[in-house]
C-alpha positions as CSV (number, residue, x, y, z in Angstrom):
1,M,123.2,-60.4,183.0
2,A,126.1,-62.7,183.1
3,V,127.7,-64.3,180.0
4,H,129.8,-67.5,179.9
5,R,132.3,-67.9,177.3
6,E,134.4,-70.9,176.6
7,T,136.3,-72.0,173.7
8,R,135.8,-75.7,172.6
9,G,137.5,-77.1,169.4
10,P,137.3,-74.5,166.7
11,Y,134.1,-72.8,168.2
12,L,133.4,-70.1,170.9
13,I,130.4,-70.8,173.0
14,E,128.6,-67.8,174.3
15,A,125.8,-68.5,176.8
16,S,123.5,-66.2,178.6
17,A,119.9,-65.8,179.9
18,Y,117.0,-63.3,179.1
19,H,114.8,-62.2,181.7
20,L,111.1,-62.7,180.5
21,P,108.7,-60.2,181.5
22,K,105.7,-61.3,184.0
23,F,102.4,-60.4,182.6
24,G,99.6,-59.2,184.5
25,P,96.0,-60.2,184.6
26,V,94.5,-61.2,181.4
27,A,92.8,-58.2,179.6
28,A,92.3,-56.7,176.2
29,T,95.9,-55.5,176.3
30,P,98.2,-57.4,179.1
31,A,99.9,-54.9,181.2
32,L,103.7,-55.5,182.0
33,V,104.3,-56.0,185.7
34,D,107.8,-55.0,187.0
35,A,110.2,-57.8,186.2
36,S,111.5,-57.8,189.8
37,Q,108.3,-59.4,190.5
38,G,109.3,-62.8,189.1
39,G,109.6,-63.5,185.7
40,K,111.2,-66.5,184.1
41,W,114.8,-66.8,182.5
42,Q,115.1,-68.0,178.8
43,P,118.3,-69.4,177.6
44,R,120.3,-67.7,174.8
45,L,123.1,-69.4,173.0
46,T,125.5,-68.1,170.2
47,L,128.1,-70.5,168.6
48,T,130.9,-68.9,166.7
49,R,133.3,-70.9,164.6
50,L,136.7,-69.0,165.1
51,A,138.8,-67.8,162.1
52,C,141.6,-69.9,160.7
53,D,143.6,-70.1,157.6
54,K,140.8,-71.0,155.0
55,N,137.8,-69.9,156.9
56,L,136.4,-66.4,158.1
57,Q,134.6,-66.3,161.6
58,R,130.8,-67.0,161.5
59,S,128.3,-66.9,164.2
60,Q,124.8,-68.7,164.7
61,S,122.6,-67.7,167.3
62,F,119.8,-69.6,169.1
63,P,117.9,-67.0,170.7
64,G,114.3,-68.6,171.8
65,L,115.5,-71.7,173.4
66,S,113.2,-73.7,175.9
67,P,112.5,-74.6,178.5
68,V,112.5,-71.7,180.7
69,F,114.0,-71.7,184.1
70,E,113.5,-69.9,187.5
71,T,117.2,-68.7,187.8
72,S,119.6,-67.1,185.3
73,R,122.3,-69.4,186.3
74,G,120.1,-72.5,185.3
75,A,119.2,-71.1,181.9
76,T,123.0,-70.2,181.2
77,R,124.0,-73.6,182.2
78,Y,121.5,-75.2,180.0
79,A,122.6,-73.0,177.1
80,T,126.2,-73.9,177.7
81,D,125.5,-77.7,178.0
82,L,123.6,-77.6,174.6
83,G,126.4,-75.7,172.9
84,R,128.8,-78.3,174.2
85,S,126.5,-81.2,173.0
86,M,126.0,-79.7,169.4
87,I,129.7,-79.3,169.0
88,D,130.8,-82.6,170.2
89,E,128.0,-84.4,168.4
90,K,128.4,-82.4,165.0
91,S,124.7,-81.5,165.1
92,P,123.1,-80.7,162.0
93,R,121.5,-77.8,163.6
94,L,125.0,-76.2,163.7
95,I,125.5,-74.8,160.2
96,V,128.6,-72.5,160.8
């Protein structure tokens, strides 16, 4: 799993993708099928406010983002773009 890292202003953006398992036929207990048979990719995002003179370094994670994607590249790109827009727009969801 590749991780994209970039610095934007006082923040570090870390974007990646998690491969969701593909579930088998519906049963009392769904059986996991081999992940290589084609699960989807979910974006993951961590934003870190870098340390400066008056502030310590702090991180905030956004683990369960949607939508899901066919490729890890698409999911990582989505998480990166979301992090950039949250920083640029000073989103209220960004609390670090």
